[in-house]
Short mmCIF file of C-alpha atoms in Angstrom, two decimals:
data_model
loop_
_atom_site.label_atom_id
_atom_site.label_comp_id
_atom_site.label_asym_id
_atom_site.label_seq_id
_atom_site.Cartn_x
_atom_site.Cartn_y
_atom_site.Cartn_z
CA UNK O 1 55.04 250.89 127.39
CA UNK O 2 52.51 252.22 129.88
CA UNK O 3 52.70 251.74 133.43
CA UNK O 4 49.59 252.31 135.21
CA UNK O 5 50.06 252.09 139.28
CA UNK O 6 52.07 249.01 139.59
CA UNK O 7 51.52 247.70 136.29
CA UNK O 8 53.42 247.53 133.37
CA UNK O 9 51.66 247.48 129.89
CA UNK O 10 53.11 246.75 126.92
CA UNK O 11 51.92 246.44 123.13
CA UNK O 12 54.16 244.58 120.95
CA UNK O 13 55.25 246.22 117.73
CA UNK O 14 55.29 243.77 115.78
CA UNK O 15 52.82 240.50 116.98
CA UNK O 16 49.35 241.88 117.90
CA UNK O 17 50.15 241.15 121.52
CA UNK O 18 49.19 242.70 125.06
CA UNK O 19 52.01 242.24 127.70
CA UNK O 20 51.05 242.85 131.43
CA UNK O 21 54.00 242.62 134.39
CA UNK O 22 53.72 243.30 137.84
CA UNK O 23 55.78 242.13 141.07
CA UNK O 24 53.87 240.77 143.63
CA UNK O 25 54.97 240.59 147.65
CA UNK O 26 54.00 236.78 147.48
CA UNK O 27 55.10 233.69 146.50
CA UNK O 28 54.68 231.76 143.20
CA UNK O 29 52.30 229.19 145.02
CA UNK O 30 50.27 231.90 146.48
CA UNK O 31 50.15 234.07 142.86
CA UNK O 32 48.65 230.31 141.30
CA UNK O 33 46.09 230.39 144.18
CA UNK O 34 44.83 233.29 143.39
CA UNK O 35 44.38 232.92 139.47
CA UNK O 36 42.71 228.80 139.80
CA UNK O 37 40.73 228.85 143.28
CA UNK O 38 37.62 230.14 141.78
CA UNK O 39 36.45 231.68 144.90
CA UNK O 40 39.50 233.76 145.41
CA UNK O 41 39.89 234.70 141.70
CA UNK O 42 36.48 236.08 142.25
CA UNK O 43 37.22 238.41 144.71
CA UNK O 44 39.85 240.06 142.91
CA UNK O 45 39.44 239.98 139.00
CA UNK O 46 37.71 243.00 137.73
CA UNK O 47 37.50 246.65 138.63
CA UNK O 48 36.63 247.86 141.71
CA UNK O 49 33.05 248.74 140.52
CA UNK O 50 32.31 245.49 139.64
CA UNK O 51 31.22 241.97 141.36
CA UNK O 52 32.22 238.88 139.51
CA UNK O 53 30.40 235.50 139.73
CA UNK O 54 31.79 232.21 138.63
CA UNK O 55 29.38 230.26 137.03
CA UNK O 56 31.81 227.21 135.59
CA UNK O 57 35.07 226.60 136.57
CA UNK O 58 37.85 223.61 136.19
CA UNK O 59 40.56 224.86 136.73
CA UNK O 60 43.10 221.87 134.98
CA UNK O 61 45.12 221.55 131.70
CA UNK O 62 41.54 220.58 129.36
CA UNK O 63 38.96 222.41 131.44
CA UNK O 64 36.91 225.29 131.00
CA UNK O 65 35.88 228.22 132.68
CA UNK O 66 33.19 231.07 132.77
CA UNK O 67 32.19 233.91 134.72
CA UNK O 68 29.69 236.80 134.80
CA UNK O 69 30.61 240.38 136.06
CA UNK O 70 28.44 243.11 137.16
CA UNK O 71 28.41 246.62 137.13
CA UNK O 72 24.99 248.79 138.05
CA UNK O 73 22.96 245.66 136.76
CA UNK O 74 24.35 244.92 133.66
CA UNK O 75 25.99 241.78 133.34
CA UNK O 76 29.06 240.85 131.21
CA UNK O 77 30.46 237.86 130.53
CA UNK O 78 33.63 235.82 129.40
CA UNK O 79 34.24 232.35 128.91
CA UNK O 80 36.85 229.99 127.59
CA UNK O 81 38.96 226.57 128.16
CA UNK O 82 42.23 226.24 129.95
CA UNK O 83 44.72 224.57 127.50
CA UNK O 84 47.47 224.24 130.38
CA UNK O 85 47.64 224.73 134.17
CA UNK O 86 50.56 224.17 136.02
CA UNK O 87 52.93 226.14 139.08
CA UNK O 88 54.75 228.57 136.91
CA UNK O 89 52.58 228.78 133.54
CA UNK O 90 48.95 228.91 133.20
CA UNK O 91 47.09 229.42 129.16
CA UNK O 92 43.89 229.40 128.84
CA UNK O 93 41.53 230.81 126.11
CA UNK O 94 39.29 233.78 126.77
CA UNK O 95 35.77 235.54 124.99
CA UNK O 96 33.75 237.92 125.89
CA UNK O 97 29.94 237.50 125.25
CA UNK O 98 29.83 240.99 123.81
CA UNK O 99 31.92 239.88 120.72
CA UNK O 100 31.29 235.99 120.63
CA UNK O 101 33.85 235.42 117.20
CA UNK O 102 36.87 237.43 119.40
CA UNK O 103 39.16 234.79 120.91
CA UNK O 104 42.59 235.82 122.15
CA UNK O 105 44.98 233.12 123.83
CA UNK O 106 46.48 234.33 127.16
CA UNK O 107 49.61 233.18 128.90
CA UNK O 108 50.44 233.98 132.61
CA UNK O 109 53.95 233.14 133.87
CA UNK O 110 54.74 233.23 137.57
CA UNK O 111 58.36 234.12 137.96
CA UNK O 112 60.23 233.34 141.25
CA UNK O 113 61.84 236.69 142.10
CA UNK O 114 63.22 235.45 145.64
CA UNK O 115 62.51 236.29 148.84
CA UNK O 116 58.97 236.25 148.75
CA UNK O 117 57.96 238.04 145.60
CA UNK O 118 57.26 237.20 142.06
CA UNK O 119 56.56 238.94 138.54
CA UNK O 120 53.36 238.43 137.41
CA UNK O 121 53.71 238.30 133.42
CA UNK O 122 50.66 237.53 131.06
CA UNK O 123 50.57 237.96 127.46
CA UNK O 124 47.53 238.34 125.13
CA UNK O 125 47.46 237.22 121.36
CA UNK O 126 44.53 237.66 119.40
CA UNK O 127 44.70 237.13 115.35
CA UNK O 128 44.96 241.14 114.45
CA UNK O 129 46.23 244.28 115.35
CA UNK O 130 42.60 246.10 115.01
CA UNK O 131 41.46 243.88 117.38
CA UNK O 132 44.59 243.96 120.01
CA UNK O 133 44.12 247.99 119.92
CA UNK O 134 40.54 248.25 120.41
CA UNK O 135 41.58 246.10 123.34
CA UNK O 136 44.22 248.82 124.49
CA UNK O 137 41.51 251.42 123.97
CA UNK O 138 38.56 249.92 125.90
CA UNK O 139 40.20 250.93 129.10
CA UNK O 140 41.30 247.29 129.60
CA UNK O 141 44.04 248.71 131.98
CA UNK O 142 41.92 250.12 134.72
CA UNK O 143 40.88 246.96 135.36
CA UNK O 144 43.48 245.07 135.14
CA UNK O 145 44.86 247.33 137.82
CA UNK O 146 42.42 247.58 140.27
CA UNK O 147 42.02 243.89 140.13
CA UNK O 148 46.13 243.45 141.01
CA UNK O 149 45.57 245.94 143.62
CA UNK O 150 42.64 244.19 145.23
CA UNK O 151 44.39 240.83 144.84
CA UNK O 152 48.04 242.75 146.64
CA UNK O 153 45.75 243.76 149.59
CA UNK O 154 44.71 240.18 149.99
CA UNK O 155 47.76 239.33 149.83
CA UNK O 156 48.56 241.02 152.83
CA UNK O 157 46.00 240.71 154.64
CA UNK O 158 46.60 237.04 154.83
CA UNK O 159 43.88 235.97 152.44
CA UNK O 160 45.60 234.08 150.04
CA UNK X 1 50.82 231.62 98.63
CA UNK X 2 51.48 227.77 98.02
CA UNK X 3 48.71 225.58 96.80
CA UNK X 4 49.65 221.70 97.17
CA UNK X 5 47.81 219.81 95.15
CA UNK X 6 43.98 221.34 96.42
CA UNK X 7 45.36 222.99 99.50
CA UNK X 8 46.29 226.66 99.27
CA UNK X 9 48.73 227.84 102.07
CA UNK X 10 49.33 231.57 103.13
CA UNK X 11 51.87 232.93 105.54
CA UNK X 12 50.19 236.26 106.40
CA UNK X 13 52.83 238.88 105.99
CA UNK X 14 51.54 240.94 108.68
CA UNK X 15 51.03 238.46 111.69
CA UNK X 16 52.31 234.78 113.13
CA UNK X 17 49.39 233.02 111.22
CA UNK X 18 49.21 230.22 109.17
CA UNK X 19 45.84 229.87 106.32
CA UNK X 20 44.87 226.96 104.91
CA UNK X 21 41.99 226.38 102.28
CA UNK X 22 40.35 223.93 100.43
CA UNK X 23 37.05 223.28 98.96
CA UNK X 24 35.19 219.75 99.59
CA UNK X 25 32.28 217.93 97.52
CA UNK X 26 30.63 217.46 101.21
CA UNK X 27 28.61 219.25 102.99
CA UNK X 28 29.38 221.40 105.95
CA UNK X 29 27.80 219.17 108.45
CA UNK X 30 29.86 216.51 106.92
CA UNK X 31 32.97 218.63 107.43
CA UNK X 32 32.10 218.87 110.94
CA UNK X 33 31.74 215.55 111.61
CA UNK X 34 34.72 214.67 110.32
CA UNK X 35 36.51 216.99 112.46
CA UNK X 36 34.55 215.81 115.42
CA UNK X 37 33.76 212.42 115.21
CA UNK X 38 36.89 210.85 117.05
CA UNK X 39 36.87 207.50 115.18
CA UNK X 40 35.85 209.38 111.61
CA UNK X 41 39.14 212.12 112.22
CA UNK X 42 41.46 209.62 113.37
CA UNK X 43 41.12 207.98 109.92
CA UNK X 44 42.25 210.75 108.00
CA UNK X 45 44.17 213.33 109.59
CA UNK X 46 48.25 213.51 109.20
CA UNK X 47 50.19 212.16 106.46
CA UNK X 48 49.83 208.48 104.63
CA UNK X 49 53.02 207.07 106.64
CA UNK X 50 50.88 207.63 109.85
CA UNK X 51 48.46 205.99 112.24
CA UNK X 52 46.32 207.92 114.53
CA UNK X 53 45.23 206.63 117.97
CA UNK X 54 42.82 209.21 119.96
CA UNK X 55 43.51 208.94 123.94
CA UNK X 56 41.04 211.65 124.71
CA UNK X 57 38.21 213.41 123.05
CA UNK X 58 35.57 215.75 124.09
CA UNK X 59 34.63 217.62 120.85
CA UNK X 60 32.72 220.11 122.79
CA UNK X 61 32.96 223.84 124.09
CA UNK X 62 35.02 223.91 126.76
CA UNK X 63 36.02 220.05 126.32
CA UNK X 64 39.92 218.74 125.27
CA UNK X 65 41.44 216.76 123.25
CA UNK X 66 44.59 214.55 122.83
CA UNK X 67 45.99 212.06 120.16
CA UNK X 68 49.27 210.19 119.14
CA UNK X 69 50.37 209.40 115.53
CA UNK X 70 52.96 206.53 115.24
CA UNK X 71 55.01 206.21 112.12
CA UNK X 72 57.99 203.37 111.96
CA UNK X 73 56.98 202.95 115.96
CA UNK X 74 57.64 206.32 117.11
CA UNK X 75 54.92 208.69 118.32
CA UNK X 76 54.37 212.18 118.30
CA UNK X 77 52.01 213.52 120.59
CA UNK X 78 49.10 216.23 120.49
CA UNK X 79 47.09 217.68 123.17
CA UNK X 80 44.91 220.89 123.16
CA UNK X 81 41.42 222.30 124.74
CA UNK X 82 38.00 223.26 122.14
CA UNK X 83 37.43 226.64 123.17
CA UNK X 84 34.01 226.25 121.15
CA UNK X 85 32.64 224.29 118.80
CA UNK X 86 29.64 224.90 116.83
CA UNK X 87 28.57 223.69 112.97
CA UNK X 88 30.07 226.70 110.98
CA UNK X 89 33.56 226.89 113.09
CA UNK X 90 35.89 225.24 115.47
CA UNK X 91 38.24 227.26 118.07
CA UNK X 92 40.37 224.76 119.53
CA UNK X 93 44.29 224.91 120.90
CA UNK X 94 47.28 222.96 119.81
CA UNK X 95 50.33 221.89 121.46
CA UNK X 96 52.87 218.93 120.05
CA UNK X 97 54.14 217.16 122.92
CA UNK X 98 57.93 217.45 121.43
CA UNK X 99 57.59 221.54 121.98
CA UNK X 100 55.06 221.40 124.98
CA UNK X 101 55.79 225.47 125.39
CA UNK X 102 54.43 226.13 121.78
CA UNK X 103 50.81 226.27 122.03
CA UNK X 104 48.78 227.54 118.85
CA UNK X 105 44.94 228.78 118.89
CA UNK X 106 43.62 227.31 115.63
CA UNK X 107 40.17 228.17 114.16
CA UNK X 108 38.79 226.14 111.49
CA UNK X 109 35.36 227.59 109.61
CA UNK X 110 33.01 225.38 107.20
CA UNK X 111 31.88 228.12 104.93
CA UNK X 112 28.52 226.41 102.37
CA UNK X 113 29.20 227.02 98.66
CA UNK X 114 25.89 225.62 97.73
CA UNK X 115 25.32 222.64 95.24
CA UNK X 116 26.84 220.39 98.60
CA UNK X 117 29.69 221.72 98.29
CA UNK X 118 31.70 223.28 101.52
CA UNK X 119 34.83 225.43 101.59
CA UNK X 120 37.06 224.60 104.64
CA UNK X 121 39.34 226.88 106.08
CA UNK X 122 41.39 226.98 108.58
CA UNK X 123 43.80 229.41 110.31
CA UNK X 124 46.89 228.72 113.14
CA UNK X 125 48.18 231.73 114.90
CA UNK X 126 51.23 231.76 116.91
CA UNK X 127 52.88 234.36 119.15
CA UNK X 128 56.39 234.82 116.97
CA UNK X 129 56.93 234.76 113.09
CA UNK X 130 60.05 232.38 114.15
CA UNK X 131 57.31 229.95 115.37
CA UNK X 132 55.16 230.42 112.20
CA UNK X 133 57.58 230.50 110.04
CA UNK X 134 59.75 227.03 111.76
CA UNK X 135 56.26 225.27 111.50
CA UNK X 136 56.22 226.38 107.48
CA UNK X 137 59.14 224.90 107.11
CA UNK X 138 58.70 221.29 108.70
CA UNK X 139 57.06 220.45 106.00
CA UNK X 140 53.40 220.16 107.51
CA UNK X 141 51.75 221.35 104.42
CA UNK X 142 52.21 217.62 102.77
CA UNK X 143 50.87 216.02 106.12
CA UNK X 144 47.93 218.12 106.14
CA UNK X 145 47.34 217.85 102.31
CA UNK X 146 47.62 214.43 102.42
CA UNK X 147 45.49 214.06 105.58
CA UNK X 148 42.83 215.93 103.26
CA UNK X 149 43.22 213.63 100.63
CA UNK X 150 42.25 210.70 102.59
CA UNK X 151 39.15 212.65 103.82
CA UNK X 152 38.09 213.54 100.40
CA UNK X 153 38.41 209.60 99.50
CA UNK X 154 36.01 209.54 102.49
CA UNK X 155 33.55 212.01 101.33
CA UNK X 156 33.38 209.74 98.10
CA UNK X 157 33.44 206.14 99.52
CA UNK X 158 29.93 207.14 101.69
CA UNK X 159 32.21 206.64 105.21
CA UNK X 160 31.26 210.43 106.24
#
């Protein structure tokens, strides 16, 4: 297990799986906000040196979704379907243009800690472990974490 | 690996997937539309003692999906989103209503043999061998061979 800032990250032994935790100062309403109002997600997802723009987005158990980041010009996107949305569990499928045949299936769980907070947990499966590890090796974390961080300072500033 | 009949069966020893084959006197655009076609895949898929009735059905990327199958009056519910759908392969999700946490990301490929002939196959990944290996044992290799029976009767009769 890694933890990077505030976030835990976690490859499974023995299912090629990518586990991501991280408590949150908010509540489990304001955590779902965040990941299905598309112009919210938008201002958080993604490292810091990158812009994303939602180009599709249905947020509901049997919609779909895509979106286009940016970095220095170059443009990268990701697309897939949600199979479920709802308060404390949201799946949804997930591609990235780069490598059209590479689907993984990614849970996010909103756990009611109490008092305000809740733990953030997400899981991603994808069908080998050559494929889950050149995830872990891409940097994927960075991300990940700079995104949380933007969406904690939101989060406090009254935003979501 | 089990082969039923014309369906061969593989538990991959290394991750929670399941792998089905079998090869079809059709071609693959007949394949597909048999998986697509709501009215053509509600004939033939699930075992002889059922009846399928599709509530929903958007066979498209990024569309969803739902059908019952009654036998002796009770139904059993399925729901699930197409991640993408094109004429070589099908990424769709799978969720029975009687386990509506258990959600499965199957892909399904129609691979040409020549000579109108099409190889189907299909894989289901989970995210626990105790998932994989509790949907091995329910027995849904004689549903699914059976549901591929009826399809190949299909294929001959001129219906696809």
């Amino acid at each position: 297990m890694t933890t990077i800032a505030q976030t835990s990250i976690e490859a499974d032994p023995k299912v090629p799986v990518i586990r991501l935790s991280r408590d949150f100062e908010a509540t489990p309403e304001q955590l779902f906000r965040a990941h299905t109002d598309p112009v919210l997600f938008a201002r958080w997802v993604g490292p810091d040196a990158m812009t994303t723009r939602i180009e599709h987005w249905d947020a509901t158990s049997g919609g779909s979704w895509r979106y286009v980041s940016v970095r220095d010009g170059t443009e990268y996107g990701f697309h897939g379907c949600f199979h479920e949305v709802r308060p404390d569990r949201i799946v949804q499928t997930f591609t990235y243009d780069g490598d059209p045949d590479g689907v993984s299936l990614a849970t996010m769980w909103f756990e009611d800690l109490g008092g305000g907070r809740t733990r953030l947990r997400s899981q991603s499966l994808v069908d080998s472990f050559e494929a889950r590890d050149s995830w872990l090796r891409s940097g994927m974390e960075v991300g990940v974490d700079q995104g949380y961080a933007k969406l904690e300072r939101m989060i406090h500033d009254g935003t979501v």
